[in-house]
Coordinates of C-alpha atoms and ligand atoms in Angstrom, one line a residue:
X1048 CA 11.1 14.6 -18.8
X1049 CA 12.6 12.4 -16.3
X1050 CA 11.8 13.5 -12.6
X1051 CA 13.9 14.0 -9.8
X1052 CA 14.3 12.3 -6.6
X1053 CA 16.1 13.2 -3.4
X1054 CA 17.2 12.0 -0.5
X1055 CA 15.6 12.4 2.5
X1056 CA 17.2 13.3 5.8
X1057 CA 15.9 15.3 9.1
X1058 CA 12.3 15.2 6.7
X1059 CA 13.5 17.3 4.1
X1060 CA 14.3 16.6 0.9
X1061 CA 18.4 16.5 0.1
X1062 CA 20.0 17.6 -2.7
X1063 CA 24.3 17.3 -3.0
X1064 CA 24.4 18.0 -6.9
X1065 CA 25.8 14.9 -7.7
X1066 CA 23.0 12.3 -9.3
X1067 CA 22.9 9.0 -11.0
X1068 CA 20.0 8.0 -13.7
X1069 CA 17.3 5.8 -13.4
X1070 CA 15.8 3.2 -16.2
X1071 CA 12.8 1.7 -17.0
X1072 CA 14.6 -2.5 -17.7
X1073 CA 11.3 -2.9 -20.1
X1074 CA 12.1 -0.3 -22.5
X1075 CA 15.8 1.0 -21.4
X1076 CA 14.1 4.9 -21.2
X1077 CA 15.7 7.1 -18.5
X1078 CA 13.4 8.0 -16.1
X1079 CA 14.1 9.5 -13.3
X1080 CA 17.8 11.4 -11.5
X1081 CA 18.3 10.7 -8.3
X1082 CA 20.5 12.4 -5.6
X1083 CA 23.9 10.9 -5.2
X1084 CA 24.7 10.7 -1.4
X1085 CA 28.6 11.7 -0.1
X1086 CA 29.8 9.8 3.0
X1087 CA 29.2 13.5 4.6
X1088 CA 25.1 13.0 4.1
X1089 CA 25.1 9.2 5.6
X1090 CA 27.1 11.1 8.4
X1091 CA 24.3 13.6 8.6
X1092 CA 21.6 11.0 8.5
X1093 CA 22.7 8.8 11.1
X1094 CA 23.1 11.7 13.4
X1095 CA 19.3 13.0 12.4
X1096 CA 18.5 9.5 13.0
X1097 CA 20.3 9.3 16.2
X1098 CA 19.0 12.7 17.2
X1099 CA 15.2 11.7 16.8
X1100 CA 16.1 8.3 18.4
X1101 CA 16.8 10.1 21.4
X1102 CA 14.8 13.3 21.3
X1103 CA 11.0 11.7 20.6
X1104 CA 10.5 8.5 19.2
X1105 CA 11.6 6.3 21.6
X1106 CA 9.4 8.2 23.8
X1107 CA 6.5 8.3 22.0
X1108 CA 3.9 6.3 23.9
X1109 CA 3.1 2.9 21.8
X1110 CA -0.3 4.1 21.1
X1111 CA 0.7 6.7 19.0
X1112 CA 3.3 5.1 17.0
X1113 CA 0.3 2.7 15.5
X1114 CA -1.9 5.7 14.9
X1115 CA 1.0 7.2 12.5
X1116 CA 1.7 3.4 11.2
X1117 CA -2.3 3.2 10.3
X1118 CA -1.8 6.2 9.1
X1119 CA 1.0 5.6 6.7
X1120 CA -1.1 2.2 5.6
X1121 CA -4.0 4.5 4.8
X1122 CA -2.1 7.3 2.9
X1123 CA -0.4 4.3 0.6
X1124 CA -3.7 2.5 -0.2
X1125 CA -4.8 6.2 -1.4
X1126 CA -1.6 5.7 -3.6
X1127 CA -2.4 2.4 -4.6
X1128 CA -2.0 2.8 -8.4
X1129 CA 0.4 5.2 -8.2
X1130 CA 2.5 3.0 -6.0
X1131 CA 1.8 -0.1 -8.2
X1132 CA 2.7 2.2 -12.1
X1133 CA 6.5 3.3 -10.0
X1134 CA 7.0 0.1 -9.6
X1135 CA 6.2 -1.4 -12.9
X1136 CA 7.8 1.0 -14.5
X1137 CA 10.9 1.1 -12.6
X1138 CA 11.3 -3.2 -12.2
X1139 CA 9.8 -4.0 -15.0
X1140 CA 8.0 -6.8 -13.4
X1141 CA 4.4 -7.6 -14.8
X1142 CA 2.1 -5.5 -12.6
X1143 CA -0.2 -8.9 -12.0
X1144 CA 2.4 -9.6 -9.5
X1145 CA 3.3 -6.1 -8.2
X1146 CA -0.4 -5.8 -6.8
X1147 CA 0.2 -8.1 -4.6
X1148 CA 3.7 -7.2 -3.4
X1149 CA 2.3 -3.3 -3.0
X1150 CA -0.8 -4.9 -0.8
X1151 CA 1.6 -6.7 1.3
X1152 CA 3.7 -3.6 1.9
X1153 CA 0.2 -2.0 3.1
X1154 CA -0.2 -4.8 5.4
X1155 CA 3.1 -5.0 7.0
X1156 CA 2.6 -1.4 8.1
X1157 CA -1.3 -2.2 9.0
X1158 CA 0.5 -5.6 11.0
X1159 CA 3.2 -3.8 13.2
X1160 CA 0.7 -1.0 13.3
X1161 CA -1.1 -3.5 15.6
X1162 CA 1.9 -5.0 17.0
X1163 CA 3.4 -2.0 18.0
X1164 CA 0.9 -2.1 21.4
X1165 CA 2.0 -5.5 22.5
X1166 CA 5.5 -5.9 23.2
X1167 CA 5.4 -6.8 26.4
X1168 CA 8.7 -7.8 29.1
X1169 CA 8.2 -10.5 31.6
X1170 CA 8.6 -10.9 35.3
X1171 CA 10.0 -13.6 37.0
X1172 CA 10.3 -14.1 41.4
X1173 CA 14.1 -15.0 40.6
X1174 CA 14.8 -15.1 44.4
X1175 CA 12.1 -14.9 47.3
X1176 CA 13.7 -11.3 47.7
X1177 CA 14.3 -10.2 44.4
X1178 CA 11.4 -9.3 41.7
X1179 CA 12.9 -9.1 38.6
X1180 CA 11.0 -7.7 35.5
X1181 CA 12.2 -7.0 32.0
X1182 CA 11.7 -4.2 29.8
X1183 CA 12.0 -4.5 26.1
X1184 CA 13.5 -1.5 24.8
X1185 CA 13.8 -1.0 20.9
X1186 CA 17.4 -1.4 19.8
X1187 CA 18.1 2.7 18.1
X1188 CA 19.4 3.7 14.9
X1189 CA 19.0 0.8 12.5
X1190 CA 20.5 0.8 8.9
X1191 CA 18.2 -1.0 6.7
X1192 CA 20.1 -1.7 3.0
X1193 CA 17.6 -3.1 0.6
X1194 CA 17.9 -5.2 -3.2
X1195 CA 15.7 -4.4 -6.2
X1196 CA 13.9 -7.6 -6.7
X1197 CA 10.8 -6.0 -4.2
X1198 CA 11.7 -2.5 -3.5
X1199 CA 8.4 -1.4 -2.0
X1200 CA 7.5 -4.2 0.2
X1201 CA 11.3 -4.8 0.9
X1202 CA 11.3 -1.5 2.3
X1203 CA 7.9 -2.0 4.2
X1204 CA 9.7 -5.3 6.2
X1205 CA 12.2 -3.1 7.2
X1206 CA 10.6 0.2 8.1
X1207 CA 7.3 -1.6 9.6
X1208 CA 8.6 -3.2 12.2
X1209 CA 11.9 -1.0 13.6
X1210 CA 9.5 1.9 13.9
X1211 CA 7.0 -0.4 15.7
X1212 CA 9.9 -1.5 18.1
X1213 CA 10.3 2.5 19.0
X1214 CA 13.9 2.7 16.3
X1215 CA 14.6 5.1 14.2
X1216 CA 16.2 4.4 10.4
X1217 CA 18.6 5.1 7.8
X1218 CA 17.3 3.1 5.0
X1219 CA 19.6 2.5 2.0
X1220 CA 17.1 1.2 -1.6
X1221 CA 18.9 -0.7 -4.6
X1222 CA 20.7 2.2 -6.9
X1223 CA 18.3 0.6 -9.6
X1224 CA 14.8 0.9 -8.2
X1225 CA 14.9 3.8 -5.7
X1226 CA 11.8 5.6 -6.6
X1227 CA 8.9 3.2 -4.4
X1228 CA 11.3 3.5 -1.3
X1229 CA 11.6 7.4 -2.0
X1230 CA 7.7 7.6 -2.3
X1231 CA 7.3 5.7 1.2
X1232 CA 9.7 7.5 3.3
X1233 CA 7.8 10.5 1.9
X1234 CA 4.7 8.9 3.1
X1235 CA 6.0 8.3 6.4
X1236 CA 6.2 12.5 6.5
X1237 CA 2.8 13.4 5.1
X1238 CA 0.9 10.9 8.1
X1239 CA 3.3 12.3 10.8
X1240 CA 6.0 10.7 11.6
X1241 CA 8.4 13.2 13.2
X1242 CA 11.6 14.5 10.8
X1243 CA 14.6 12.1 11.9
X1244 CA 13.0 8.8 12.7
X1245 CA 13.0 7.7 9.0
X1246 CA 15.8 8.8 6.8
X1247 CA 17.0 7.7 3.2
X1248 CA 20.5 7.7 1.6
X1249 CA 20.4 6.4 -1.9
X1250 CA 24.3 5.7 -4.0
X1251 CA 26.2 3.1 -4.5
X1252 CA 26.6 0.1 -2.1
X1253 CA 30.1 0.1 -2.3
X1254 CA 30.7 3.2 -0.7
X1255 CA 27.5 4.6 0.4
X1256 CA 25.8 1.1 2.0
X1257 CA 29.4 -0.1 3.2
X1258 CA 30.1 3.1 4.9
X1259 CA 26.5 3.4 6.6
X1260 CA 26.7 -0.6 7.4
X1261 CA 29.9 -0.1 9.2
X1262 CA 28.7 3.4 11.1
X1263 CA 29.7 3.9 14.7
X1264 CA 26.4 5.7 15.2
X1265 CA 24.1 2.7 14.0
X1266 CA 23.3 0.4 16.8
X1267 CA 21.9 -2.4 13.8
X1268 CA 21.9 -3.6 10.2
X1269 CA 19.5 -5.3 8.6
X1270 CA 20.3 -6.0 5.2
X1271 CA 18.5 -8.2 2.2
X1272 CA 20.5 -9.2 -0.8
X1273 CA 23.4 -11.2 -1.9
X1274 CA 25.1 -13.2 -0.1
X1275 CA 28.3 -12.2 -0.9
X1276 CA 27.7 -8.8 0.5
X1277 CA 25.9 -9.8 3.4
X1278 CA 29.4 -11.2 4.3
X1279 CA 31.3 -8.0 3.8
X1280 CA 28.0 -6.0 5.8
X1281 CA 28.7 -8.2 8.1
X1282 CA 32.2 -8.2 8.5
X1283 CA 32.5 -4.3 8.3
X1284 CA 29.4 -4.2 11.5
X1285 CA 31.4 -6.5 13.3
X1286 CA 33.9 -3.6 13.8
X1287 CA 31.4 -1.8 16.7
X1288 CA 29.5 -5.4 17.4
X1289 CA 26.2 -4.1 15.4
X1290 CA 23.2 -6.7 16.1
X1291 CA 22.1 -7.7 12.3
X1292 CA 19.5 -9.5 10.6
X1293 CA 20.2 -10.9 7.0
X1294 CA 18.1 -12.3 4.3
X1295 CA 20.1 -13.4 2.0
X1296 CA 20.2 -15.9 -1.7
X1297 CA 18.7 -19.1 -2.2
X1298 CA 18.3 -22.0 -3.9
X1299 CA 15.1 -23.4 -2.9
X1300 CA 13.7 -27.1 -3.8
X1301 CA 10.2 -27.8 -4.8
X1302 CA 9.5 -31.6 -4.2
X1303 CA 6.2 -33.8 -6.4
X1304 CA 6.2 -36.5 -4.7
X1305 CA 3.6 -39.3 -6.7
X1306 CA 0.8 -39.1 -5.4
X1307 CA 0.8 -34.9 -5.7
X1308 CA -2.1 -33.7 -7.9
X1309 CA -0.1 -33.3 -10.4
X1310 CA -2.5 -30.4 -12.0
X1311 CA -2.1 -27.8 -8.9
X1312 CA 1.5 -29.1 -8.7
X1313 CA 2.4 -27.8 -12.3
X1314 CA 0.3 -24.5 -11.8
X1315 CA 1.6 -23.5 -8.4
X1316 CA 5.3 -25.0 -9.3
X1317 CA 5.6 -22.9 -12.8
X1318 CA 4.5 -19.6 -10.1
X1319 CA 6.8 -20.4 -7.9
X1320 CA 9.8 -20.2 -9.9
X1321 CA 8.2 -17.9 -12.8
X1322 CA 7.2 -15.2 -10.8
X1323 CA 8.9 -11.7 -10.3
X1324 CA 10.5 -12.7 -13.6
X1325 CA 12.5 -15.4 -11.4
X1326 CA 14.1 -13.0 -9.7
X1327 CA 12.7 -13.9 -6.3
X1328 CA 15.1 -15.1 -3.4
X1329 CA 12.7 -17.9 -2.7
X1330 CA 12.3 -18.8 -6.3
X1331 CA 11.7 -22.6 -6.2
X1332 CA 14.5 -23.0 -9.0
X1333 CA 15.3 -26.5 -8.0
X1334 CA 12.3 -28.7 -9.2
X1335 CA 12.4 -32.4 -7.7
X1336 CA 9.8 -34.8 -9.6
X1337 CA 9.2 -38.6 -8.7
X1338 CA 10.3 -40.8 -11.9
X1339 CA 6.7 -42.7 -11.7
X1340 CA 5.3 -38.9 -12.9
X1341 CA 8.3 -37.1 -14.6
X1342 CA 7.5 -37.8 -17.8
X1343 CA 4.0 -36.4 -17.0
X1344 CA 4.8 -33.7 -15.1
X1345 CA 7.3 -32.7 -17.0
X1346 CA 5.4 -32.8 -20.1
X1347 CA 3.2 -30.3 -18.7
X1348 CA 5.2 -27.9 -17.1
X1349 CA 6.9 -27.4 -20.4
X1350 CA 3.5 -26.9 -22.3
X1351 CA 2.0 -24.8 -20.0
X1352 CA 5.1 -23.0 -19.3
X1353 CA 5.6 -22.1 -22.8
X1354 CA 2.3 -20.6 -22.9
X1355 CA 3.0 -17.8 -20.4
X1356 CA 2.3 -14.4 -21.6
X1357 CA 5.8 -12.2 -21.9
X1358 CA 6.2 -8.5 -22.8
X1359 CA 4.6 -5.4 -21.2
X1360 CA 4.9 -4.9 -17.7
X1361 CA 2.2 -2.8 -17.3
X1362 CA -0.4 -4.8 -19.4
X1363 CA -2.4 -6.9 -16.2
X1364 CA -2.5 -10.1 -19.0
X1365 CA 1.0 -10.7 -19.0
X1366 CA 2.6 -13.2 -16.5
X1367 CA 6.0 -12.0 -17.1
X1368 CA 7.9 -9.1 -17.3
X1369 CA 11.6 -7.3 -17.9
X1370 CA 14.6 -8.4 -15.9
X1371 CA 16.2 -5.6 -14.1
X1372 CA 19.2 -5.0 -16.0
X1373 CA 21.2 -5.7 -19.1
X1374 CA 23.7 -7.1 -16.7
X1375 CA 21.2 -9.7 -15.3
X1376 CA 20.2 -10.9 -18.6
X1377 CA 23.3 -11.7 -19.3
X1378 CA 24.3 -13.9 -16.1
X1379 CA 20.8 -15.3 -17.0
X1380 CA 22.1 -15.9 -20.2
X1381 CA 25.7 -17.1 -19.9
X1382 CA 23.9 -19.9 -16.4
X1383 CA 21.7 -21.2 -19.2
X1384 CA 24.7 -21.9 -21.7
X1385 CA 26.7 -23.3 -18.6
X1386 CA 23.9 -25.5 -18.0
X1387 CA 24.1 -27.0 -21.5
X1388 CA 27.6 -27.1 -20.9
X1389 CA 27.1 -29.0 -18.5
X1390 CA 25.1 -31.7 -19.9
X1391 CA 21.2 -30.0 -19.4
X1392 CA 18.8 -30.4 -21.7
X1393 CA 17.0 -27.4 -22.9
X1394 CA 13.0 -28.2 -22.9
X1395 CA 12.0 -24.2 -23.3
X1396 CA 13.5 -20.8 -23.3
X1397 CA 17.0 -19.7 -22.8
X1398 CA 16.9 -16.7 -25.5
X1399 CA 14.9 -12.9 -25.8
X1400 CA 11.2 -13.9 -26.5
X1401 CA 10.3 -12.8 -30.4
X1402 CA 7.8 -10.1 -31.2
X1403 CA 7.8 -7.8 -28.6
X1404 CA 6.5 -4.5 -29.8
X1405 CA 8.9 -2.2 -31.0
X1406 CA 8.4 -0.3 -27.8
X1407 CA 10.1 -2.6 -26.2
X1408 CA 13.1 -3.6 -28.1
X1409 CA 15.9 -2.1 -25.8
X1410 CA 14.0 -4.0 -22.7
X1411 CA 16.0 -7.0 -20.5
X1412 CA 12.9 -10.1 -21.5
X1413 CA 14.4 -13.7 -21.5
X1414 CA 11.8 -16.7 -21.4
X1415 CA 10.9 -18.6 -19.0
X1416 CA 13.4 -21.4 -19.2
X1417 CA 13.6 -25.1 -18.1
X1418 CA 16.6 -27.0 -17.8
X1419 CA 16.3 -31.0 -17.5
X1420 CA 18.3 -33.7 -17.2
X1421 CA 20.5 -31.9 -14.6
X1422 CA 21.9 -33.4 -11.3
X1423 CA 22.4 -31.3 -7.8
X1424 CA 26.1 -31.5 -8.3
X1425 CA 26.3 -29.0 -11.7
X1426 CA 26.5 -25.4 -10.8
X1427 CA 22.8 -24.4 -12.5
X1428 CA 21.3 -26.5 -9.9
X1429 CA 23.6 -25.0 -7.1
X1430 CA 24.2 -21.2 -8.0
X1431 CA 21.3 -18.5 -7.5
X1432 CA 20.5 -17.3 -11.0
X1433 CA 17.7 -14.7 -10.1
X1434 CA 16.0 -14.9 -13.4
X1435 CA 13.3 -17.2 -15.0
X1436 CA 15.1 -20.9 -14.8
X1437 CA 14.2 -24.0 -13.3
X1438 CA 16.5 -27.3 -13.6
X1439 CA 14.4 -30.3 -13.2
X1440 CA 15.7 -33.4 -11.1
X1441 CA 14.3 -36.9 -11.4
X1442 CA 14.7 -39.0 -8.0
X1443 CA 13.5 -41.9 -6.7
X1444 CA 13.0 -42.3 -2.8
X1445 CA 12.2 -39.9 -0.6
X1446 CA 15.1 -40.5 1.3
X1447 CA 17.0 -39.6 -1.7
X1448 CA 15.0 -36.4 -2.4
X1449 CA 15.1 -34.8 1.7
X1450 CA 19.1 -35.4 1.1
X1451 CA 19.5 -33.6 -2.4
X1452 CA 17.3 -30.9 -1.1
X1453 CA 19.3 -29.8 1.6
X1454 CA 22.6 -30.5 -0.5
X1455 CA 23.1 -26.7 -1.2
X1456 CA 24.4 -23.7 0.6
X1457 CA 21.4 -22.1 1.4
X1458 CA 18.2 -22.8 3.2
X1459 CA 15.4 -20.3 2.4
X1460 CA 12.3 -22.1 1.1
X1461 CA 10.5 -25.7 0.0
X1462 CA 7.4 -26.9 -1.4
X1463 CA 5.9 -29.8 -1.6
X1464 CA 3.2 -31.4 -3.2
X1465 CA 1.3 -34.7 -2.0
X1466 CA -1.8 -36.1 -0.4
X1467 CA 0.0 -37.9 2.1
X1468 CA -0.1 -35.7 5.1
X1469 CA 2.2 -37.4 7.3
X1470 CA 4.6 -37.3 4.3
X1471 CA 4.1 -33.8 4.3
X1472 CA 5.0 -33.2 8.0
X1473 CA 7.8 -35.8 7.6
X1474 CA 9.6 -34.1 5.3
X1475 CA 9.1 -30.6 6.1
X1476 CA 10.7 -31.6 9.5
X1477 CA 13.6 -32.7 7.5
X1478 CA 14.0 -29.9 5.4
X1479 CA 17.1 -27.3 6.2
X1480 CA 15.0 -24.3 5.3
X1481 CA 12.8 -21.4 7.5
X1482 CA 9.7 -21.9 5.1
X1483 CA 7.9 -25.0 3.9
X1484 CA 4.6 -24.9 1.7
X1485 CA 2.9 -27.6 1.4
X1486 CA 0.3 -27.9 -1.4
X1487 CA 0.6 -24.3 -2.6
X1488 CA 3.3 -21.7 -3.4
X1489 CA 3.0 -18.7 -1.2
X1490 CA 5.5 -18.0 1.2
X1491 CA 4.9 -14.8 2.6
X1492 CA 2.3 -13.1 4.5
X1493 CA 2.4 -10.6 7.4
X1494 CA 2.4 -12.0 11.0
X1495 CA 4.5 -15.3 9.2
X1496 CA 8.0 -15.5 9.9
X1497 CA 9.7 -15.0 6.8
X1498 CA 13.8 -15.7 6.4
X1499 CA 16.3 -18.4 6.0
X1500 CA 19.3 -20.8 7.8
X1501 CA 22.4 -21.6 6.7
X1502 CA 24.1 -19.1 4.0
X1503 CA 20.3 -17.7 3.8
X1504 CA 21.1 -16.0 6.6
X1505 CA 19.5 -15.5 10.0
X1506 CA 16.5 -13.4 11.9
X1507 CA 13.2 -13.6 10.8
X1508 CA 11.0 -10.7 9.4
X1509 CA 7.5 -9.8 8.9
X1510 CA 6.3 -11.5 11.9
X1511 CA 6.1 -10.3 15.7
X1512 CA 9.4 -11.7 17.3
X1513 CA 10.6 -9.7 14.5
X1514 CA 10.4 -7.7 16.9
X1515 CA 12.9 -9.1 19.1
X1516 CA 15.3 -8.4 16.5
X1517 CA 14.6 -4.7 17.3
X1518 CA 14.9 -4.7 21.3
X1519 CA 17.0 -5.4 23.4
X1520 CA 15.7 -7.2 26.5
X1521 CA 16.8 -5.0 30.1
X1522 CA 16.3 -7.2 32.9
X1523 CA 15.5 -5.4 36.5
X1524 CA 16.2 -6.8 39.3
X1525 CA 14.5 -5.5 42.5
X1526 CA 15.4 -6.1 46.7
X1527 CA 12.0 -6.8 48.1
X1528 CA 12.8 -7.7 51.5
X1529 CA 12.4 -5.8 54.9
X1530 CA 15.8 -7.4 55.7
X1531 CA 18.8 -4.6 55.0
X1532 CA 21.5 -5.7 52.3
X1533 CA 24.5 -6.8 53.7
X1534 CA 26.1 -9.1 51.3
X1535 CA 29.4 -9.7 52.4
X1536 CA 28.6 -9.6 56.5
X1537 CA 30.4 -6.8 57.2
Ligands
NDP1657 P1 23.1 -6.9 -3.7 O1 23.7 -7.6 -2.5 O2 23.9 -6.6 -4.8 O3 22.5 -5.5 -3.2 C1 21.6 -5.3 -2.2 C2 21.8 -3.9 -1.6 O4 23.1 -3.8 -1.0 C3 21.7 -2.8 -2.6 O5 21.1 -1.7 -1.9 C4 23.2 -2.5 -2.9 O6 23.4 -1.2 -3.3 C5 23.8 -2.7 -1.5 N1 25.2 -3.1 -1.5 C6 25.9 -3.6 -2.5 N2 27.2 -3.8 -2.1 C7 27.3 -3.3 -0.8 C8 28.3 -3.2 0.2 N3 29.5 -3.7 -0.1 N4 28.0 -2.8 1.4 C9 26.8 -2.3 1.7 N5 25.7 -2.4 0.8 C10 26.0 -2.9 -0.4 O7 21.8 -7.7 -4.0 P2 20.8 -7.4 -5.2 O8 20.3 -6.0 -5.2 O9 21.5 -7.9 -6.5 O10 19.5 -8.4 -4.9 C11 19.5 -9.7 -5.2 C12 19.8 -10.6 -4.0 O11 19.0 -10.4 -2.9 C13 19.7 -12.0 -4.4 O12 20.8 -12.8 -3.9 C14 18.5 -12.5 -3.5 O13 18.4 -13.8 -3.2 C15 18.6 -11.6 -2.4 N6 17.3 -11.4 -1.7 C16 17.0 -12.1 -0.6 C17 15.8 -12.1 0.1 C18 15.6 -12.8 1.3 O14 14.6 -12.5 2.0 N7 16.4 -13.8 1.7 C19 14.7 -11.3 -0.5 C20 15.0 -10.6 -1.7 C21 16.3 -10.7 -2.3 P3 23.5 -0.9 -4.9 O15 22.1 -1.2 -5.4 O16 23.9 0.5 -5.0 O17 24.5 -1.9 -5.5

């Protein structure tokens, strides 16, 4: 039978009668209800929220917040493969990759655990009778609306490091993977962190994120997801001047130059895009290869891309899983037909995989897909898809390459790939983006700035001046002569 989930507000578990269904994308199976939030509960929420703010949590002495941060790292690695089986079953993704993502979230929390004892103001002699010193004070009530690509860990980089900064939280997860984000608010309880200081409202973003986005009682969003609705989040916070952080699409570029290995180039380059079931915001979808070793390269990455393992989530051989949702295989789908309408060439995928057990015949698979001959101008190589595709560019001078990198929209992430390590600082001072990799794939680790420019957004996560983006800085300015103040003579 499909369990239940609630929300969670002042620590205890909230029930309004209304729910909404939860799948598994792999098989289509129902498997859990959760609690459909009214405007009235984000009300009540934000007011817990604000009431905890207030009432402890800012003044709990830094100290103690990392002991209950460790403490909520050490009750989730106790939960390890519980943690990871929720999320498999309720992304789909193959559970080689959700590992990984459910060992970061354990090492955000074990990061900001640390952090949470050094945030330390300044002082400054601003005048030779004035001392001034600054305090950095942690911002308050913070709604946190998350996507469903990395529910878990995209919880943990929210969470982490607003309760390190002394805020408390309304956190919002994707309506269709709730259940991880459920499990770690209910974590946050069990080590000790006092009822109020993490809450969760799960519904619809159109009413129930908007409405909490736009709250008079939150003092800042952060929001990950599309970029579309980080403009209307940020449009609807504007109303009360909310500070915000958003991490939004992309449309990264992976560069080989020539003299790449071209072997750890085509491993690292078919992760990069591959992984997550593409559905990755820094997915390196736009895949930039010198003409002296296309043919090579690309004769490769086909090969060895066709020879990634599809179908069961939960089985640790597979390199790719489900996509979320009927709805993404389909845009999936119809990007990969606009492609060839465009003029691509399909070298692999764009259809369901064949001979997935029966078990999994109502499930969202689509191949991993590469479209070639495609230029930066068509919209496959300048829309996010979020799903297993790559369009291959050929190019010949670097020049050429830095330019139709940065010809897009967004600016999240780049790789490259070559021996020449001036080349490699060259052009990653060049790039428009927050992250370049150079020589390997990985973009995210705790204590790294993680987050974008242009329409990627702005603010960084998972590092410490994240941590700036949950203070505000009070500067205190004190008279420190023996002289009396008499400013205007009188
Ligand atoms: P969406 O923007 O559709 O949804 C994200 C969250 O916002 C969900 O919780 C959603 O609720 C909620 N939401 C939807 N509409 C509104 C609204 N009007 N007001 C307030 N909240 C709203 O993104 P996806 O879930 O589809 O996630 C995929 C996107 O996330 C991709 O574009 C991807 O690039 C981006 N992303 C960016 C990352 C980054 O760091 N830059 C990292 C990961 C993903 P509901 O689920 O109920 O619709």
């Amino acid at each position: 039978m499909a369990e239940h989930y609630s929300m969670i507000i002042n620590g205890e578990a909230v029930d309004t009668g209304e729910t909404f269904a939860v799948q598994n994308p792999a098989t289509g199976e129902k498997i859990a209800t959760v609690a459909q939030a009214s405007l009235a509960d984000v009300d009540r929420a934000v007011e817990a929220a604000r009431a905890a703010f207030h009432g402890v949590w800012k003044k709990t002495a830094p100290a103690k917040r990392t002991r209950l941060l460790m403490k909520v790292a050490e009750i989730m690695r106790e939960k390890m493969r519980e943690l990871v089986a929720l999320e498999v079953l309720n992304t789909g993704k193959a559970v080689s990759g959700v590992i990984g993502e459910v060992h970061q979230a354990i090492e955000d929390f074990e990061f900001y655990a640390g952090a949470t004892t050094k945030i330390y103001g300044q002082t400054y002699p601003a005048a030779p009778f004035v001392l001034n010193y600054t305090l950095k004070e942690p911002v308050g009530v913070c709604a946190q609306i998350i996507p469903w690509n990395y529910p878990l860990m995209m919880a943990a980089w929210k969470i982490a490091p607003a309760l390190a900064a002394g805020c408390t939280v309304v956190l919002k997860p994707a309506s269709l993977t709730p259940l991880t984000a459920v499990k770690l608010v209910e974590i946050c309880h069990e080590a000790g962190i006092p009822p109020g200081v993490v809450n969760l409202v799960t519904g619809p973003g159109a009413s129930v994120g908007a409405y909490l986005a736009e709250h008079p009682g939150v003092d800042k969003v952060a929001f990950t997801g599309e970029t579309e609705t980080g403009k209307s989040i940020l449009a609807g916070a504007a109303k009360t001047i909310k500070k915000a952080t958003m991490e939004l699409g992309g449309k990264s570029p992976n560069i080989v130059f020539p003299d790449a290995d071209l072997e750890d180039a085509v491993n690292g380059s078919i992760w990069a895009v591959f992984t997550s079931t593409g559905q990755t915001c820094e997915a390196r979808s736009r895949l930039f290869v010198h003409e002296d070793v296309y043919d090579e390269f690309v004769a490769k990455f086909v090969e060895r891309t066709k020879s990634l393992r599809i179908g069961d989530p939960a089985d640790k051989t597979m390199h790719v899983g489900s996509l979320i949702s009927r709805k993404q295989w389909e845009t999936v789908d119809s990007y990969v037909k606009i492609g060839l309408g465009e003029g691509a060439e399909l070298l692999c995928g764009g259809a369901r995989p064949e001979g997935l057990e029966e078990e999994f015949a109502d499930g969202h698979f689509y191949l991993p897909t590469v479209l070639a001959n495609v230029h930066n101008k068509m919209r496959v190589a300048q829309e996010e898809i979020f799903g297993p595709v790559v369009v291959i560019i050929k190019y010949s001078t670097e020049r050429e390459v830095v330019e139709l990198a940065n010809d897009t929209i967004y600016g999240l992430a780049a790789t490259l790939w070559t021996k020449d390590t001036a080349r490699a600082h060259r052009v990653a001072g060049q790039l428009q983006t927050g992250i370049v990799t150079v020589n390997h794939p990985y973009t995210a680790f705790p204590g790294t700035p993680f987050g974008g420019s242009k329409q990627t957004g702005f603010g960084r996560e998972l590092a410490f001046e994240t941590l700036n983006l949950y203070t505000e800085t009070k500067s205190v300015l004190v008279y420190t002569s023996d002289k009396p103040v008499n400013p205007f003579g009188l």
